[in-house]
């Protein structure tokens, strides 16, 4: 499948959806069209890095060590 992408020089062209991640990593595009809206890639966080739920204030972290 192909998607519309906006290059760094503001030209708009098509790209393979399978190569979209590599184009973002290489800095070749600055946005792409998804579901009728342009998604900015400059400050985009990959899906696998997003937290599934926000961390609440009631959570605590503890360090446990065994000697």
PDB file of N, CA and C in Angstrom:
ATOM      1  N   UNK A   1       0.845  -1.166   0.000  1.00  0.00           N
ATOM      2  CA  UNK A   1       0.000   0.000   0.000  1.00  0.00           C
ATOM      3  C   UNK A   1       0.897   1.238   0.000  1.00  0.00           C
ATOM      4  N   UNK A   2       0.427   2.320  -0.577  1.00  0.00           N
ATOM      5  CA  UNK A   2       1.189   3.567  -0.609  1.00  0.00           C
ATOM      6  C   UNK A   2       0.494   4.622   0.240  1.00  0.00           C
ATOM      7  N   UNK A   3       1.292   5.551   0.760  1.00  0.00           N
ATOM      8  CA  UNK A   3       0.776   6.662   1.551  1.00  0.00           C
ATOM      9  C   UNK A   3       1.376   7.955   1.015  1.00  0.00           C
ATOM     10  N   UNK A   4       0.675   9.043   1.231  1.00  0.00           N
ATOM     11  CA  UNK A   4       1.212  10.355   0.879  1.00  0.00           C
ATOM     12  C   UNK A   4       2.174  10.801   1.970  1.00  0.00           C
ATOM     13  N   UNK A   5       3.339  11.323   1.554  1.00  0.00           N
ATOM     14  CA  UNK A   5       4.329  11.815   2.504  1.00  0.00           C
ATOM     15  C   UNK A   5       4.743  13.221   2.105  1.00  0.00           C
ATOM     16  N   UNK A   6       5.094  14.022   3.104  1.00  0.00           N
ATOM     17  CA  UNK A   6       5.610  15.370   2.855  1.00  0.00           C
ATOM     18  C   UNK A   6       7.106  15.329   3.140  1.00  0.00           C
ATOM     19  N   UNK A   7       7.900  15.604   2.124  1.00  0.00           N
ATOM     20  CA  UNK A   7       9.351  15.575   2.243  1.00  0.00           C
ATOM     21  C   UNK A   7       9.844  16.812   2.989  1.00  0.00           C
ATOM     22  N   UNK A   8      11.132  16.809   3.313  1.00  0.00           N
ATOM     23  CA  UNK A   8      11.710  17.922   4.067  1.00  0.00           C
ATOM     24  C   UNK A   8      11.728  19.218   3.260  1.00  0.00           C
ATOM     25  N   UNK A   9      11.638  19.130   1.935  1.00  0.00           N
ATOM     26  CA  UNK A   9      11.584  20.342   1.105  1.00  0.00           C
ATOM     27  C   UNK A   9      10.148  20.746   0.768  1.00  0.00           C
ATOM     28  N   UNK A  10       9.186  20.214   1.518  1.00  0.00           N
ATOM     29  CA  UNK A  10       7.753  20.503   1.403  1.00  0.00           C
ATOM     30  C   UNK A  10       7.101  19.991   0.123  1.00  0.00           C
ATOM     31  N   UNK A  11       7.752  19.093  -0.597  1.00  0.00           N
ATOM     32  CA  UNK A  11       7.088  18.443  -1.719  1.00  0.00           C
ATOM     33  C   UNK A  11       6.300  17.259  -1.181  1.00  0.00           C
ATOM     34  N   UNK A  12       5.225  16.925  -1.869  1.00  0.00           N
ATOM     35  CA  UNK A  12       4.373  15.810  -1.458  1.00  0.00           C
ATOM     36  C   UNK A  12       4.466  14.735  -2.527  1.00  0.00           C
ATOM     37  N   UNK A  13       4.687  13.515  -2.085  1.00  0.00           N
ATOM     38  CA  UNK A  13       4.816  12.381  -2.991  1.00  0.00           C
ATOM     39  C   UNK A  13       4.262  11.131  -2.316  1.00  0.00           C
ATOM     40  N   UNK A  14       4.319  10.015  -3.002  1.00  0.00           N
ATOM     41  CA  UNK A  14       3.850   8.748  -2.441  1.00  0.00           C
ATOM     42  C   UNK A  14       5.047   7.908  -2.020  1.00  0.00           C
ATOM     43  N   UNK A  15       4.841   7.061  -1.021  1.00  0.00           N
ATOM     44  CA  UNK A  15       5.869   6.140  -0.553  1.00  0.00           C
ATOM     45  C   UNK A  15       5.190   4.847  -0.131  1.00  0.00           C
ATOM     46  N   UNK A  16       5.944   3.774  -0.173  1.00  0.00           N
ATOM     47  CA  UNK A  16       5.415   2.503   0.305  1.00  0.00           C
ATOM     48  C   UNK A  16       5.230   2.558   1.808  1.00  0.00           C
ATOM     49  N   UNK A  17       4.109   2.071   2.277  1.00  0.00           N
ATOM     50  CA  UNK A  17       3.833   2.076   3.705  1.00  0.00           C
ATOM     51  C   UNK A  17       4.855   1.221   4.464  1.00  0.00           C
ATOM     52  N   UNK A  18       5.350   0.172   3.831  1.00  0.00           N
ATOM     53  CA  UNK A  18       6.329  -0.692   4.483  1.00  0.00           C
ATOM     54  C   UNK A  18       7.680  -0.006   4.691  1.00  0.00           C
ATOM     55  N   UNK A  19       7.976   1.036   3.930  1.00  0.00           N
ATOM     56  CA  UNK A  19       9.249   1.747   4.090  1.00  0.00           C
ATOM     57  C   UNK A  19       9.109   3.038   4.884  1.00  0.00           C
ATOM     58  N   UNK A  20       7.945   3.278   5.448  1.00  0.00           N
ATOM     59  CA  UNK A  20       7.678   4.520   6.169  1.00  0.00           C
ATOM     60  C   UNK A  20       8.579   4.694   7.385  1.00  0.00           C
ATOM     61  N   UNK A  21       8.764   3.642   8.180  1.00  0.00           N
ATOM     62  CA  UNK A  21       9.617   3.740   9.370  1.00  0.00           C
ATOM     63  C   UNK A  21      11.057   4.094   9.011  1.00  0.00           C
ATOM     64  N   UNK A  22      11.574   3.508   7.943  1.00  0.00           N
ATOM     65  CA  UNK A  22      12.949   3.790   7.539  1.00  0.00           C
ATOM     66  C   UNK A  22      13.074   5.221   7.026  1.00  0.00           C
ATOM     67  N   UNK A  23      12.087   5.717   6.318  1.00  0.00           N
ATOM     68  CA  UNK A  23      12.107   7.103   5.839  1.00  0.00           C
ATOM     69  C   UNK A  23      12.099   8.085   7.012  1.00  0.00           C
ATOM     70  N   UNK A  24      11.356   7.756   8.059  1.00  0.00           N
ATOM     71  CA  UNK A  24      11.312   8.606   9.252  1.00  0.00           C
ATOM     72  C   UNK A  24      12.668   8.581   9.948  1.00  0.00           C
ATOM     73  N   UNK A  25      13.256   7.381  10.112  1.00  0.00           N
ATOM     74  CA  UNK A  25      14.559   7.257  10.762  1.00  0.00           C
ATOM     75  C   UNK A  25      15.642   8.036  10.017  1.00  0.00           C
ATOM     76  N   UNK A  26      15.588   7.987   8.686  1.00  0.00           N
ATOM     77  CA  UNK A  26      16.588   8.658   7.864  1.00  0.00           C
ATOM     78  C   UNK A  26      16.358  10.161   7.752  1.00  0.00           C
ATOM     79  N   UNK A  27      15.227  10.646   8.273  1.00  0.00           N
ATOM     80  CA  UNK A  27      14.927  12.075   8.214  1.00  0.00           C
ATOM     81  C   UNK A  27      14.533  12.558   6.829  1.00  0.00           C
ATOM     82  N   UNK A  28      14.024  11.666   6.015  1.00  0.00           N
ATOM     83  CA  UNK A  28      13.656  12.005   4.644  1.00  0.00           C
ATOM     84  C   UNK A  28      12.287  12.673   4.540  1.00  0.00           C
ATOM     85  N   UNK A  29      11.409  12.393   5.509  1.00  0.00           N
ATOM     86  CA  UNK A  29      10.072  12.976   5.465  1.00  0.00           C
ATOM     87  C   UNK A  29       9.785  13.675   6.789  1.00  0.00           C
ATOM     88  N   UNK A  30       8.903  14.664   6.716  1.00  0.00           N
ATOM     89  CA  UNK A  30       8.539  15.352   7.956  1.00  0.00           C
ATOM     90  C   UNK A  30       7.092  15.121   8.361  1.00  0.00           C
ATOM     91  N   UNK A  31       6.275  14.507   7.492  1.00  0.00           N
ATOM     92  CA  UNK A  31       4.915  14.128   7.879  1.00  0.00           C
ATOM     93  C   UNK A  31       4.362  13.153   6.849  1.00  0.00           C
ATOM     94  N   UNK A  32       3.299  12.455   7.255  1.00  0.00           N
ATOM     95  CA  UNK A  32       2.615  11.544   6.337  1.00  0.00           C
ATOM     96  C   UNK A  32       1.122  11.620   6.605  1.00  0.00           C
ATOM     97  N   UNK A  33       0.341  11.261   5.597  1.00  0.00           N
ATOM     98  CA  UNK A  33      -1.116  11.351   5.683  1.00  0.00           C
ATOM     99  C   UNK A  33      -1.682  10.030   6.178  1.00  0.00           C
ATOM    100  N   UNK A  34      -2.417  10.100   7.285  1.00  0.00           N
ATOM    101  CA  UNK A  34      -3.043   8.913   7.852  1.00  0.00           C
ATOM    102  C   UNK A  34      -4.430   9.280   8.352  1.00  0.00           C
ATOM    103  N   UNK A  35      -5.414   8.564   7.898  1.00  0.00           N
ATOM    104  CA  UNK A  35      -6.810   8.799   8.297  1.00  0.00           C
ATOM    105  C   UNK A  35      -7.221  10.260   8.097  1.00  0.00           C
ATOM    106  N   UNK A  36      -6.902  10.796   6.956  1.00  0.00           N
ATOM    107  CA  UNK A  36      -7.282  12.160   6.559  1.00  0.00           C
ATOM    108  C   UNK A  36      -6.660  13.254   7.410  1.00  0.00           C
ATOM    109  N   UNK A  37      -5.538  12.982   8.085  1.00  0.00           N
ATOM    110  CA  UNK A  37      -4.819  14.030   8.800  1.00  0.00           C
ATOM    111  C   UNK A  37      -3.324  13.793   8.670  1.00  0.00           C
ATOM    112  N   UNK A  38      -2.557  14.890   8.643  1.00  0.00           N
ATOM    113  CA  UNK A  38      -1.110  14.802   8.521  1.00  0.00           C
ATOM    114  C   UNK A  38      -0.506  14.520   9.895  1.00  0.00           C
ATOM    115  N   UNK A  39       0.326  13.500   9.962  1.00  0.00           N
ATOM    116  CA  UNK A  39       1.000  13.105  11.193  1.00  0.00           C
ATOM    117  C   UNK A  39       2.436  13.612  11.120  1.00  0.00           C
ATOM    118  N   UNK A  40       2.818  14.463  12.060  1.00  0.00           N
ATOM    119  CA  UNK A  40       4.158  15.019  12.098  1.00  0.00           C
ATOM    120  C   UNK A  40       5.138  13.949  12.556  1.00  0.00           C
ATOM    121  N   UNK A  41       6.271  13.817  11.873  1.00  0.00           N
ATOM    122  CA  UNK A  41       7.240  12.783  12.215  1.00  0.00           C
ATOM    123  C   UNK A  41       8.442  13.338  12.968  1.00  0.00           C
ATOM    124  N   UNK A  42       8.542  14.633  13.113  1.00  0.00           N
ATOM    125  CA  UNK A  42       9.715  15.229  13.760  1.00  0.00           C
ATOM    126  C   UNK A  42       9.763  14.856  15.232  1.00  0.00           C
ATOM    127  N   UNK A  43       8.672  14.989  15.956  1.00  0.00           N
ATOM    128  CA  UNK A  43       8.630  14.665  17.381  1.00  0.00           C
ATOM    129  C   UNK A  43       7.781  13.435  17.654  1.00  0.00           C
ATOM    130  N   UNK A  44       7.708  12.550  16.688  1.00  0.00           N
ATOM    131  CA  UNK A  44       6.841  11.381  16.800  1.00  0.00           C
ATOM    132  C   UNK A  44       7.494  10.300  17.660  1.00  0.00           C
ATOM    133  N   UNK A  45       6.708   9.739  18.559  1.00  0.00           N
ATOM    134  CA  UNK A  45       7.171   8.632  19.399  1.00  0.00           C
ATOM    135  C   UNK A  45       6.627   7.345  18.789  1.00  0.00           C
ATOM    136  N   UNK A  46       7.506   6.386  18.501  1.00  0.00           N
ATOM    137  CA  UNK A  46       7.013   5.119  17.931  1.00  0.00           C
ATOM    138  C   UNK A  46       6.005   4.444  18.857  1.00  0.00           C
ATOM    139  N   UNK A  47       5.109   3.671  18.260  1.00  0.00           N
ATOM    140  CA  UNK A  47       4.053   2.998  19.020  1.00  0.00           C
ATOM    141  C   UNK A  47       4.614   2.103  20.111  1.00  0.00           C
ATOM    142  N   UNK A  48       5.720   1.429  19.857  1.00  0.00           N
ATOM    143  CA  UNK A  48       6.270   0.504  20.836  1.00  0.00           C
ATOM    144  C   UNK A  48       6.898   1.221  22.019  1.00  0.00           C
ATOM    145  N   UNK A  49       7.132   2.536  21.926  1.00  0.00           N
ATOM    146  CA  UNK A  49       7.692   3.286  23.042  1.00  0.00           C
ATOM    147  C   UNK A  49       6.621   3.976  23.883  1.00  0.00           C
ATOM    148  N   UNK A  50       5.383   3.986  23.398  1.00  0.00           N
ATOM    149  CA  UNK A  50       4.305   4.632  24.138  1.00  0.00           C
ATOM    150  C   UNK A  50       3.862   3.757  25.298  1.00  0.00           C
ATOM    151  N   UNK A  51       3.516   4.384  26.408  1.00  0.00           N
ATOM    152  CA  UNK A  51       3.000   3.646  27.564  1.00  0.00           C
ATOM    153  C   UNK A  51       1.541   3.289  27.302  1.00  0.00           C
ATOM    154  N   UNK A  52       1.137   2.069  27.641  1.00  0.00           N
ATOM    155  CA  UNK A  52      -0.256   1.680  27.399  1.00  0.00           C
ATOM    156  C   UNK A  52      -1.241   2.456  28.273  1.00  0.00           C
ATOM    157  N   UNK A  53      -0.857   2.765  29.510  1.00  0.00           N
ATOM    158  CA  UNK A  53      -1.691   3.565  30.401  1.00  0.00           C
ATOM    159  C   UNK A  53      -0.800   4.568  31.110  1.00  0.00           C
ATOM    160  N   UNK A  54      -1.314   5.733  31.434  1.00  0.00           N
ATOM    161  CA  UNK A  54      -0.485   6.702  32.145  1.00  0.00           C
ATOM    162  C   UNK A  54      -0.139   6.220  33.555  1.00  0.00           C
ATOM    163  N   UNK A  55       1.046   6.576  33.993  1.00  0.00           N
ATOM    164  CA  UNK A  55       1.468   6.221  35.349  1.00  0.00           C
ATOM    165  C   UNK A  55       0.753   7.149  36.331  1.00  0.00           C
ATOM    166  N   UNK A  56       0.131   6.563  37.340  1.00  0.00           N
ATOM    167  CA  UNK A  56      -0.569   7.374  38.324  1.00  0.00           C
ATOM    168  C   UNK A  56       0.387   7.754  39.452  1.00  0.00           C
ATOM    169  N   UNK A  57      -0.006   8.740  40.233  1.00  0.00           N
ATOM    170  CA  UNK A  57       0.816   9.200  41.341  1.00  0.00           C
ATOM    171  C   UNK A  57       0.863   8.188  42.484  1.00  0.00           C
ATOM    172  N   UNK A  58      -0.052   7.236  42.484  1.00  0.00           N
ATOM    173  CA  UNK A  58      -0.113   6.300  43.594  1.00  0.00           C
ATOM    174  C   UNK A  58       0.872   5.138  43.455  1.00  0.00           C
ATOM    175  N   UNK A  59       1.603   5.079  42.347  1.00  0.00           N
ATOM    176  CA  UNK A  59       2.570   4.009  42.164  1.00  0.00           C
ATOM    177  C   UNK A  59       3.904   4.393  42.795  1.00  0.00           C
ATOM    178  N   UNK A  60       4.585   3.390  43.323  1.00  0.00           N
ATOM    179  CA  UNK A  60       5.890   3.600  43.936  1.00  0.00           C
ATOM    180  C   UNK A  60       6.891   2.623  43.325  1.00  0.00           C
ATOM    181  N   UNK A  61       8.112   3.026  43.284  1.00  0.00           N
ATOM    182  CA  UNK A  61       9.184   2.146  42.826  1.00  0.00           C
ATOM    183  C   UNK A  61      10.058   1.801  44.008  1.00  0.00           C
ATOM    184  N   UNK A  62      10.512   0.560  44.073  1.00  0.00           N
ATOM    185  CA  UNK A  62      11.347   0.120  45.171  1.00  0.00           C
ATOM    186  C   UNK A  62      12.541  -0.636  44.620  1.00  0.00           C
ATOM    187  N   UNK A  63      13.652  -0.493  45.286  1.00  0.00           N
ATOM    188  CA  UNK A  63      14.864  -1.213  44.925  1.00  0.00           C
ATOM    189  C   UNK A  63      15.092  -2.291  45.961  1.00  0.00           C
ATOM    190  N   UNK A  64      15.153  -3.514  45.509  1.00  0.00           N
ATOM    191  CA  UNK A  64      15.363  -4.630  46.408  1.00  0.00           C
ATOM    192  C   UNK A  64      16.690  -5.275  46.030  1.00  0.00           C
ATOM    193  N   UNK A  65      17.568  -5.426  47.028  1.00  0.00           N
ATOM    194  CA  UNK A  65      18.841  -6.066  46.744  1.00  0.00           C
ATOM    195  C   UNK A  65      19.062  -7.214  47.716  1.00  0.00           C
ATOM    196  N   UNK A  66      19.694  -8.242  47.227  1.00  0.00           N
ATOM    197  CA  UNK A  66      20.003  -9.403  48.058  1.00  0.00           C
ATOM    198  C   UNK A  66      21.509  -9.597  48.048  1.00  0.00           C
ATOM    199  N   UNK A  67      22.076  -9.815  49.215  1.00  0.00           N
ATOM    200  CA  UNK A  67      23.526 -10.029  49.317  1.00  0.00           C
ATOM    201  C   UNK A  67      23.809 -11.453  49.690  1.00  0.00           C
TER     202      UNK A  67
END
